[in-house]
Amino acid sequence: MKAAIFGLLVTALATPALASGNHAGGHGEAMAVGEPGKKANATQTIRVTMKETEDGKMIFTPSTFKVRKGQTVVFAIKNAGELDHEFVLDQEDKIIEHKAAMEKFPEMEHDDPNAIRLAAGKSGEIIWKFTNDGTFKIACLVPGHYDAGMHGDVTVAGK
């Protein structure tokens, strides 16, 4: 049921650029931030920690990254916090749309190659090929986490 609700939500929020493929895998090529990569092609591993701080902030460490256009990166992500956290990589406007959807449907589950949700103490990875120049966002879209500071920037520059 959750997958069906998510599918309807994505369809409702899809822009024409994303509508060119099906959500099950066709829109990956149309994402401005890039496309899923192959681990064998990765030229860099970036280790990212997600956690809460004693003063109530929620953070990624590091929270800013610079990569090259065409580069494939492995994001090795660890949730060192006490709460579930997400690592979502996308354009800023898509992050904001997704954040609003998550506020309405906080238990939404993701099955997208540019996002991972990790329970406390768990680790995972996203393998991503950056195909376009620009500045993109990483964010935790669990309700309240973005507003508590859990977001950052990925700058992609020419080769």
PDB file of C-alpha atoms in Angstrom, residues 37-146:
ATOM      1  CA  GLY A  37      26.752   4.489 -10.980  1.00  0.00           C
ATOM      2  CA  LYS A  38      28.638   1.207 -11.061  1.00  0.00           C
ATOM      3  CA  LYS A  39      30.956   0.521  -8.144  1.00  0.00           C
ATOM      4  CA  ALA A  40      33.648  -0.749 -10.524  1.00  0.00           C
ATOM      5  CA  ASN A  41      33.758   2.729 -12.120  1.00  0.00           C
ATOM      6  CA  ALA A  42      34.021   4.653  -8.838  1.00  0.00           C
ATOM      7  CA  THR A  43      37.049   6.923  -8.561  1.00  0.00           C
ATOM      8  CA  GLN A  44      36.357   8.155  -5.033  1.00  0.00           C
ATOM      9  CA  THR A  45      34.717   7.003  -1.809  1.00  0.00           C
ATOM     10  CA  ILE A  46      33.267   9.705   0.408  1.00  0.00           C
ATOM     11  CA  ARG A  47      32.503   8.620   3.977  1.00  0.00           C
ATOM     12  CA  VAL A  48      29.510  10.447   5.436  1.00  0.00           C
ATOM     13  CA  THR A  49      28.267  10.263   9.020  1.00  0.00           C
ATOM     14  CA  MET A  50      24.714  11.203  10.022  1.00  0.00           C
ATOM     15  CA  LYS A  51      23.927  12.042  13.658  1.00  0.00           C
ATOM     16  CA  GLU A  52      22.282  14.316  16.177  1.00  0.00           C
ATOM     17  CA  THR A  53      24.308  16.705  18.334  1.00  0.00           C
ATOM     18  CA  GLU A  54      23.885  17.434  22.032  1.00  0.00           C
ATOM     19  CA  ASP A  55      22.499  20.882  21.249  1.00  0.00           C
ATOM     20  CA  GLY A  56      19.648  19.426  19.159  1.00  0.00           C
ATOM     21  CA  LYS A  57      21.087  19.846  15.686  1.00  0.00           C
ATOM     22  CA  MET A  58      21.130  17.070  13.121  1.00  0.00           C
ATOM     23  CA  ILE A  59      24.118  16.943  10.819  1.00  0.00           C
ATOM     24  CA  PHE A  60      25.984  15.282   8.008  1.00  0.00           C
ATOM     25  CA  THR A  61      29.756  15.133   8.433  1.00  0.00           C
ATOM     26  CA  PRO A  62      31.032  16.300   6.030  1.00  0.00           C
ATOM     27  CA  SER A  63      28.122  18.330   4.669  1.00  0.00           C
ATOM     28  CA  THR A  64      29.730  19.783   1.554  1.00  0.00           C
ATOM     29  CA  PHE A  65      31.426  17.938  -1.283  1.00  0.00           C
ATOM     30  CA  LYS A  66      33.144  18.803  -4.554  1.00  0.00           C
ATOM     31  CA  VAL A  67      33.181  16.273  -7.376  1.00  0.00           C
ATOM     32  CA  ARG A  68      33.942  16.336 -11.087  1.00  0.00           C
ATOM     33  CA  LYS A  69      31.396  16.079 -13.872  1.00  0.00           C
ATOM     34  CA  GLY A  70      31.470  12.499 -15.131  1.00  0.00           C
ATOM     35  CA  GLN A  71      32.875  11.166 -11.846  1.00  0.00           C
ATOM     36  CA  THR A  72      31.390   8.116 -10.133  1.00  0.00           C
ATOM     37  CA  VAL A  73      31.428   8.345  -6.338  1.00  0.00           C
ATOM     38  CA  VAL A  74      30.632   5.843  -3.599  1.00  0.00           C
ATOM     39  CA  PHE A  75      28.938   7.562  -0.677  1.00  0.00           C
ATOM     40  CA  ALA A  76      29.668   5.261   2.291  1.00  0.00           C
ATOM     41  CA  ILE A  77      27.054   6.398   4.787  1.00  0.00           C
ATOM     42  CA  LYS A  78      26.873   5.585   8.501  1.00  0.00           C
ATOM     43  CA  ASN A  79      24.089   6.544  10.848  1.00  0.00           C
ATOM     44  CA  ALA A  80      25.995   7.254  14.066  1.00  0.00           C
ATOM     45  CA  GLY A  81      22.915   8.807  15.662  1.00  0.00           C
ATOM     46  CA  GLU A  82      20.129   7.465  17.828  1.00  0.00           C
ATOM     47  CA  LEU A  83      17.318   8.132  15.321  1.00  0.00           C
ATOM     48  CA  ASP A  84      16.587   6.961  11.776  1.00  0.00           C
ATOM     49  CA  HIS A  85      18.115   9.274   9.174  1.00  0.00           C
ATOM     50  CA  GLU A  86      18.083   9.581   5.391  1.00  0.00           C
ATOM     51  CA  PHE A  87      20.626  10.596   2.790  1.00  0.00           C
ATOM     52  CA  VAL A  88      18.833  11.943  -0.279  1.00  0.00           C
ATOM     53  CA  LEU A  89      20.771  13.406  -3.212  1.00  0.00           C
ATOM     54  CA  ASP A  90      18.872  15.609  -5.692  1.00  0.00           C
ATOM     55  CA  GLN A  91      18.228  19.097  -7.054  1.00  0.00           C
ATOM     56  CA  GLU A  92      17.234  21.614  -4.398  1.00  0.00           C
ATOM     57  CA  ASP A  93      13.698  22.072  -5.771  1.00  0.00           C
ATOM     58  CA  LYS A  94      13.159  18.294  -5.797  1.00  0.00           C
ATOM     59  CA  ILE A  95      14.454  18.072  -2.214  1.00  0.00           C
ATOM     60  CA  ILE A  96      11.952  20.750  -1.118  1.00  0.00           C
ATOM     61  CA  GLU A  97       9.073  18.959  -2.913  1.00  0.00           C
ATOM     62  CA  HIS A  98      10.082  15.647  -1.356  1.00  0.00           C
ATOM     63  CA  LYS A  99      10.397  17.288   2.085  1.00  0.00           C
ATOM     64  CA  ALA A 100       6.788  18.518   1.835  1.00  0.00           C
ATOM     65  CA  ALA A 101       5.616  15.046   0.814  1.00  0.00           C
ATOM     66  CA  MET A 102       7.485  13.464   3.727  1.00  0.00           C
ATOM     67  CA  GLU A 103       5.813  15.862   6.138  1.00  0.00           C
ATOM     68  CA  LYS A 104       2.431  14.578   4.905  1.00  0.00           C
ATOM     69  CA  PHE A 105       3.516  10.920   4.722  1.00  0.00           C
ATOM     70  CA  PRO A 106       6.303  10.506   7.331  1.00  0.00           C
ATOM     71  CA  GLU A 107       6.432   6.709   7.000  1.00  0.00           C
ATOM     72  CA  MET A 108       7.013   6.891   3.241  1.00  0.00           C
ATOM     73  CA  GLU A 109       9.516   4.287   2.125  1.00  0.00           C
ATOM     74  CA  HIS A 110      11.992   4.933  -0.661  1.00  0.00           C
ATOM     75  CA  ASP A 111      13.222   2.656  -3.381  1.00  0.00           C
ATOM     76  CA  ASP A 112      15.284   5.180  -5.309  1.00  0.00           C
ATOM     77  CA  PRO A 113      18.972   4.835  -6.141  1.00  0.00           C
ATOM     78  CA  ASN A 114      19.649   8.423  -4.962  1.00  0.00           C
ATOM     79  CA  ALA A 115      18.258   7.889  -1.439  1.00  0.00           C
ATOM     80  CA  ILE A 116      18.861   5.635   1.530  1.00  0.00           C
ATOM     81  CA  ARG A 117      17.219   5.477   4.966  1.00  0.00           C
ATOM     82  CA  LEU A 118      19.275   3.990   7.767  1.00  0.00           C
ATOM     83  CA  ALA A 119      18.319   2.971  11.288  1.00  0.00           C
ATOM     84  CA  ALA A 120      20.580   4.000  14.169  1.00  0.00           C
ATOM     85  CA  GLY A 121      23.954   2.270  13.973  1.00  0.00           C
ATOM     86  CA  LYS A 122      23.450   1.017  10.399  1.00  0.00           C
ATOM     87  CA  SER A 123      25.540   1.706   7.308  1.00  0.00           C
ATOM     88  CA  GLY A 124      24.872   1.683   3.589  1.00  0.00           C
ATOM     89  CA  GLU A 125      26.014   3.203   0.350  1.00  0.00           C
ATOM     90  CA  ILE A 126      24.889   5.093  -2.697  1.00  0.00           C
ATOM     91  CA  ILE A 127      26.917   4.800  -5.874  1.00  0.00           C
ATOM     92  CA  TRP A 128      26.366   7.835  -8.063  1.00  0.00           C
ATOM     93  CA  LYS A 129      27.634   9.174 -11.389  1.00  0.00           C
ATOM     94  CA  PHE A 130      27.503  12.950 -11.655  1.00  0.00           C
ATOM     95  CA  THR A 131      26.600  13.825 -15.248  1.00  0.00           C
ATOM     96  CA  ASN A 132      25.912  17.572 -15.002  1.00  0.00           C
ATOM     97  CA  ASP A 133      27.621  20.656 -13.606  1.00  0.00           C
ATOM     98  CA  GLY A 134      25.883  22.495 -10.802  1.00  0.00           C
ATOM     99  CA  THR A 135      25.195  22.568  -7.109  1.00  0.00           C
ATOM    100  CA  PHE A 136      22.932  19.870  -5.732  1.00  0.00           C
ATOM    101  CA  LYS A 137      21.645  19.042  -2.265  1.00  0.00           C
ATOM    102  CA  ILE A 138      21.949  16.214   0.193  1.00  0.00           C
ATOM    103  CA  ALA A 139      19.265  16.115   2.832  1.00  0.00           C
ATOM    104  CA  CYS A 140      17.578  14.055   5.500  1.00  0.00           C
ATOM    105  CA  LEU A 141      13.870  14.351   4.827  1.00  0.00           C
ATOM    106  CA  VAL A 142      12.586  12.637   7.960  1.00  0.00           C
ATOM    107  CA  PRO A 143      10.180  15.320   9.242  1.00  0.00           C
ATOM    108  CA  GLY A 144      12.041  17.930  11.296  1.00  0.00           C
ATOM    109  CA  HIS A 145      15.549  16.744  10.439  1.00  0.00           C
ATOM    110  CA  TYR A 146      16.166  19.117   7.500  1.00  0.00           C
TER     111      TYR A 146
END
